[in-house]
CSV table of C-alpha atoms in Angstrom, one decimal:
chain,number,residue,atom,x,y,z
A,1,UNK,CA,-96.8,175.4,-220.5
A,2,UNK,CA,-98.8,178.3,-219.7
A,3,UNK,CA,-97.2,182.3,-219.5
A,4,UNK,CA,-95.9,182.8,-215.6
A,5,UNK,CA,-98.6,185.4,-214.4
A,6,UNK,CA,-99.1,188.2,-211.2
A,7,UNK,CA,-101.3,189.9,-209.7
A,8,UNK,CA,-101.8,192.2,-206.6
A,9,UNK,CA,-103.0,192.4,-203.5
A,10,UNK,CA,-102.9,194.5,-200.9
A,11,UNK,CA,-99.9,196.9,-202.6
A,12,UNK,CA,-97.4,193.7,-202.8
A,13,UNK,CA,-97.1,191.6,-206.0
A,14,UNK,CA,-96.5,188.1,-205.6
A,15,UNK,CA,-97.2,185.6,-208.5
A,16,UNK,CA,-97.7,182.0,-209.6
A,17,UNK,CA,-95.4,180.5,-212.1
A,18,UNK,CA,-96.3,177.7,-213.9
A,19,UNK,CA,-93.8,174.7,-214.0
A,20,UNK,CA,-93.6,172.2,-216.6
A,21,UNK,CA,-92.2,169.2,-214.5
A,22,UNK,CA,-93.4,170.1,-210.8
A,23,UNK,CA,-95.4,171.6,-209.2
A,24,UNK,CA,-96.4,175.6,-209.0
A,25,UNK,CA,-94.1,178.2,-207.1
A,26,UNK,CA,-96.1,180.4,-205.0
A,27,UNK,CA,-94.3,182.8,-203.8
A,28,UNK,CA,-93.6,186.6,-203.9
A,29,UNK,CA,-90.6,187.8,-205.4
A,30,UNK,CA,-87.2,187.3,-204.2
A,31,UNK,CA,-88.0,184.6,-202.4
A,32,UNK,CA,-86.3,181.7,-203.7
A,33,UNK,CA,-85.9,179.0,-201.2
A,34,UNK,CA,-90.1,178.6,-200.0
A,35,UNK,CA,-91.2,175.7,-202.5
A,36,UNK,CA,-88.3,173.8,-201.2
A,37,UNK,CA,-89.3,175.4,-198.1
A,38,UNK,CA,-92.8,174.7,-197.9
A,39,UNK,CA,-92.5,170.8,-200.3
A,40,UNK,CA,-89.6,169.2,-198.6
A,41,UNK,CA,-89.8,170.1,-195.3
A,42,UNK,CA,-87.8,167.8,-193.1
A,43,UNK,CA,-89.7,165.3,-192.5
A,44,UNK,CA,-91.1,162.1,-194.7
A,45,UNK,CA,-94.3,162.6,-195.3
A,46,UNK,CA,-93.1,165.9,-197.2
A,47,UNK,CA,-91.4,164.5,-199.0
A,48,UNK,CA,-93.8,161.7,-200.6
A,49,UNK,CA,-96.1,164.9,-200.3
A,50,UNK,CA,-94.0,166.2,-203.2
A,51,UNK,CA,-93.5,162.7,-205.2
A,52,UNK,CA,-97.0,162.4,-205.5
A,53,UNK,CA,-96.9,166.2,-206.6
A,54,UNK,CA,-94.6,165.5,-209.7
A,55,UNK,CA,-97.3,162.2,-210.1
A,56,UNK,CA,-99.9,164.2,-210.4
A,57,UNK,CA,-98.6,167.3,-212.0
A,58,UNK,CA,-97.7,164.9,-215.4
A,59,UNK,CA,-100.3,162.1,-215.9
A,60,UNK,CA,-103.7,163.0,-214.0
A,61,UNK,CA,-103.2,167.2,-214.9
A,62,UNK,CA,-101.6,167.0,-218.6
A,63,UNK,CA,-104.2,167.3,-221.2
A,64,UNK,CA,-102.5,164.7,-223.1
A,65,UNK,CA,-102.0,162.4,-220.4
A,66,UNK,CA,-101.9,158.5,-221.0
A,67,UNK,CA,-106.0,158.2,-220.9
A,68,UNK,CA,-106.0,161.0,-223.8
A,69,UNK,CA,-103.9,159.5,-225.3
A,70,UNK,CA,-104.3,155.7,-224.9
A,71,UNK,CA,-108.6,156.9,-226.7
A,72,UNK,CA,-106.6,158.3,-229.5
A,73,UNK,CA,-105.2,155.3,-230.8
A,74,UNK,CA,-108.4,152.7,-228.9
A,75,UNK,CA,-111.5,154.4,-229.8
A,76,UNK,CA,-113.4,151.3,-228.0
A,77,UNK,CA,-110.7,151.3,-224.9
A,78,UNK,CA,-112.4,152.4,-221.4
A,79,UNK,CA,-110.2,155.1,-219.9
A,80,UNK,CA,-110.9,153.9,-216.4
A,81,UNK,CA,-109.9,151.2,-216.3
A,82,UNK,CA,-110.1,149.4,-212.3
A,83,UNK,CA,-106.8,147.3,-213.0
A,84,UNK,CA,-104.5,150.4,-214.2
A,85,UNK,CA,-105.8,152.1,-210.8
A,86,UNK,CA,-105.7,148.9,-208.8
A,87,UNK,CA,-102.1,149.0,-209.9
A,88,UNK,CA,-101.5,152.6,-208.9
A,89,UNK,CA,-102.9,151.9,-205.4
A,90,UNK,CA,-100.3,149.1,-205.6
A,91,UNK,CA,-97.6,150.8,-206.1
A,92,UNK,CA,-98.3,153.5,-203.4
A,93,UNK,CA,-98.7,151.1,-201.0
A,94,UNK,CA,-95.7,148.6,-202.2
A,95,UNK,CA,-93.3,151.5,-202.3
A,96,UNK,CA,-94.7,153.3,-199.1
A,97,UNK,CA,-92.0,151.5,-196.9
A,98,UNK,CA,-89.4,152.1,-198.5
A,99,UNK,CA,-89.9,155.5,-199.6
A,100,UNK,CA,-90.2,155.9,-195.4
A,101,UNK,CA,-87.1,153.4,-194.7
A,102,UNK,CA,-84.4,154.6,-198.0
A,103,UNK,CA,-85.9,158.8,-196.5
A,104,UNK,CA,-84.7,158.1,-193.4
A,105,UNK,CA,-81.5,155.6,-194.0
A,106,UNK,CA,-80.6,159.4,-195.6
A,107,UNK,CA,-81.1,161.7,-193.2
A,108,UNK,CA,-79.0,160.2,-190.6
A,109,UNK,CA,-76.4,157.9,-193.0
A,110,UNK,CA,-74.6,157.7,-189.5
A,111,UNK,CA,-76.7,156.3,-188.0
A,112,UNK,CA,-77.5,154.3,-191.1
A,113,UNK,CA,-73.7,152.7,-191.1
A,114,UNK,CA,-74.1,152.2,-187.0
A,115,UNK,CA,-77.3,149.9,-187.4
A,116,UNK,CA,-75.8,147.9,-190.7
A,117,UNK,CA,-72.6,147.0,-188.0
A,118,UNK,CA,-75.0,146.2,-185.1
A,119,UNK,CA,-77.2,144.0,-187.4
A,120,UNK,CA,-73.8,142.3,-188.9
A,121,UNK,CA,-73.7,143.1,-192.2
A,122,UNK,CA,-70.7,143.0,-194.4
A,123,UNK,CA,-69.2,146.2,-194.9
A,124,UNK,CA,-71.6,148.2,-192.8
A,125,UNK,CA,-70.1,151.6,-195.0
A,126,UNK,CA,-71.5,150.4,-198.2
A,127,UNK,CA,-74.4,148.3,-197.0
A,128,UNK,CA,-75.9,151.9,-195.4
A,129,UNK,CA,-75.0,153.3,-199.2
A,130,UNK,CA,-76.1,150.1,-201.3
A,131,UNK,CA,-79.2,150.3,-198.6
A,132,UNK,CA,-80.3,154.0,-199.3
A,133,UNK,CA,-79.9,154.1,-202.8
A,134,UNK,CA,-81.8,150.8,-202.9
A,135,UNK,CA,-84.7,151.7,-201.4
A,136,UNK,CA,-85.0,155.7,-201.7
A,137,UNK,CA,-84.3,155.0,-205.6
A,138,UNK,CA,-86.9,152.7,-205.8
A,139,UNK,CA,-89.4,153.4,-203.8
A,140,UNK,CA,-89.0,157.1,-206.0
A,141,UNK,CA,-89.3,154.8,-209.7
A,142,UNK,CA,-92.4,152.6,-208.3
A,143,UNK,CA,-94.6,156.0,-207.5
A,144,UNK,CA,-93.9,157.7,-210.4
A,145,UNK,CA,-93.9,154.0,-212.6
A,146,UNK,CA,-90.5,154.6,-214.1
A,147,UNK,CA,-89.2,151.2,-215.3
A,148,UNK,CA,-91.1,149.2,-212.6
A,149,UNK,CA,-90.7,145.4,-214.1
A,150,UNK,CA,-86.7,145.0,-213.7
A,151,UNK,CA,-87.0,147.8,-210.4
A,152,UNK,CA,-89.6,145.9,-208.3
A,153,UNK,CA,-88.1,142.3,-209.4
A,154,UNK,CA,-84.8,144.5,-207.5
A,155,UNK,CA,-86.7,145.0,-205.0
A,156,UNK,CA,-87.9,141.1,-204.4
A,157,UNK,CA,-84.8,140.1,-204.3
A,158,UNK,CA,-83.1,142.8,-201.6
A,159,UNK,CA,-86.1,142.3,-199.3
A,160,UNK,CA,-85.8,138.2,-198.9
A,161,UNK,CA,-81.8,139.2,-199.3
A,162,UNK,CA,-82.7,141.7,-196.0
A,163,UNK,CA,-84.9,139.6,-194.1
A,164,UNK,CA,-82.1,136.3,-194.5
A,165,UNK,CA,-79.0,139.5,-193.3
A,166,UNK,CA,-82.0,141.3,-190.1
A,167,UNK,CA,-84.3,138.7,-189.1
A,168,UNK,CA,-82.6,135.5,-188.8
A,169,UNK,CA,-84.9,134.2,-186.9
A,170,UNK,CA,-83.8,131.1,-186.9
A,171,UNK,CA,-80.6,131.6,-185.3
A,172,UNK,CA,-82.5,132.6,-182.0
A,173,UNK,CA,-83.1,130.5,-178.9
A,174,UNK,CA,-87.2,130.5,-178.1
A,175,UNK,CA,-88.5,133.2,-176.5
A,176,UNK,CA,-90.0,136.6,-177.5
A,177,UNK,CA,-87.1,137.8,-180.0
A,178,UNK,CA,-87.6,134.4,-181.8
A,179,UNK,CA,-91.4,135.2,-182.2
A,180,UNK,CA,-90.6,139.0,-183.5
A,181,UNK,CA,-88.2,138.8,-186.0
A,182,UNK,CA,-89.6,135.4,-187.4
A,183,UNK,CA,-93.1,137.6,-188.1
A,184,UNK,CA,-90.6,140.6,-189.8
A,185,UNK,CA,-89.0,138.0,-191.3
A,186,UNK,CA,-92.3,136.6,-192.9
A,187,UNK,CA,-93.2,140.0,-193.5
A,188,UNK,CA,-90.1,141.2,-196.2
A,189,UNK,CA,-90.7,137.2,-197.7
A,190,UNK,CA,-94.5,138.4,-198.4
A,191,UNK,CA,-93.6,142.0,-199.3
A,192,UNK,CA,-91.5,139.9,-202.0
A,193,UNK,CA,-93.7,138.7,-203.4
A,194,UNK,CA,-96.3,141.7,-204.1
A,195,UNK,CA,-93.3,142.8,-205.8
A,196,UNK,CA,-92.9,139.6,-207.9
A,197,UNK,CA,-96.7,140.2,-208.3
A,198,UNK,CA,-96.2,143.7,-208.9
A,199,UNK,CA,-93.3,143.1,-211.2
A,200,UNK,CA,-95.5,140.8,-213.8
A,201,UNK,CA,-98.5,142.7,-214.2
A,202,UNK,CA,-96.1,146.0,-215.0
A,203,UNK,CA,-96.7,150.3,-214.1
A,204,UNK,CA,-100.3,150.4,-215.2
A,205,UNK,CA,-101.6,153.3,-217.4
A,206,UNK,CA,-100.9,156.1,-214.4
A,207,UNK,CA,-96.8,155.9,-214.7
A,208,UNK,CA,-94.3,158.1,-216.0
A,209,UNK,CA,-93.1,155.2,-217.9
A,210,UNK,CA,-96.4,154.6,-219.8
A,211,UNK,CA,-97.6,158.4,-220.7
A,212,UNK,CA,-93.5,158.9,-221.9
A,213,UNK,CA,-94.7,156.3,-224.3
A,214,UNK,CA,-98.2,157.3,-225.0
A,215,UNK,CA,-96.9,160.8,-225.8
A,216,UNK,CA,-94.5,159.3,-228.5
A,217,UNK,CA,-97.6,157.4,-230.4
A,218,UNK,CA,-99.7,159.5,-230.3
């Protein structure tokens, strides 16, 4: 980790402090919450952006990232793999829905309980808690590439179960509502299929788990 550096501009002292894991803290002395206000904010986009800053800082911007470590272990290995790039994009695409919905549930938990009661879920408060933890925790894990195989497998099962609970189109009379529920149910099935494919393929090279393993092997 590089030491903190200071600079002066316009008579005021600011600082840029290198952090070992997540981000660079930018601000003036005494502004302890500046980073939190900039990164987290109140919207889902800021939260997802923060996760990708964490991933970039630990995987892509590190001098000992997985590509370098892999090249040390196998000099003939191509460090730019279309498969790994595709898995990286797939993880982001599949996690985006869970991050968005999980963050929404966490920031409006009372509304989440009310929604669970409206859909007829048993024990609405417990169902809301489980849904929030699974969606937000699973989305974060997929984004960062942590325990991807078990997490993706669990999310595949979760998506099928929630589809059967929340989008049971077979109980509706023919019409617009049945059509809408049918679309949402089969979307859930498609997402579950993508999760199973990701579980079988693994996280790929650009993941925190793989970086940790490569660091140990190196």
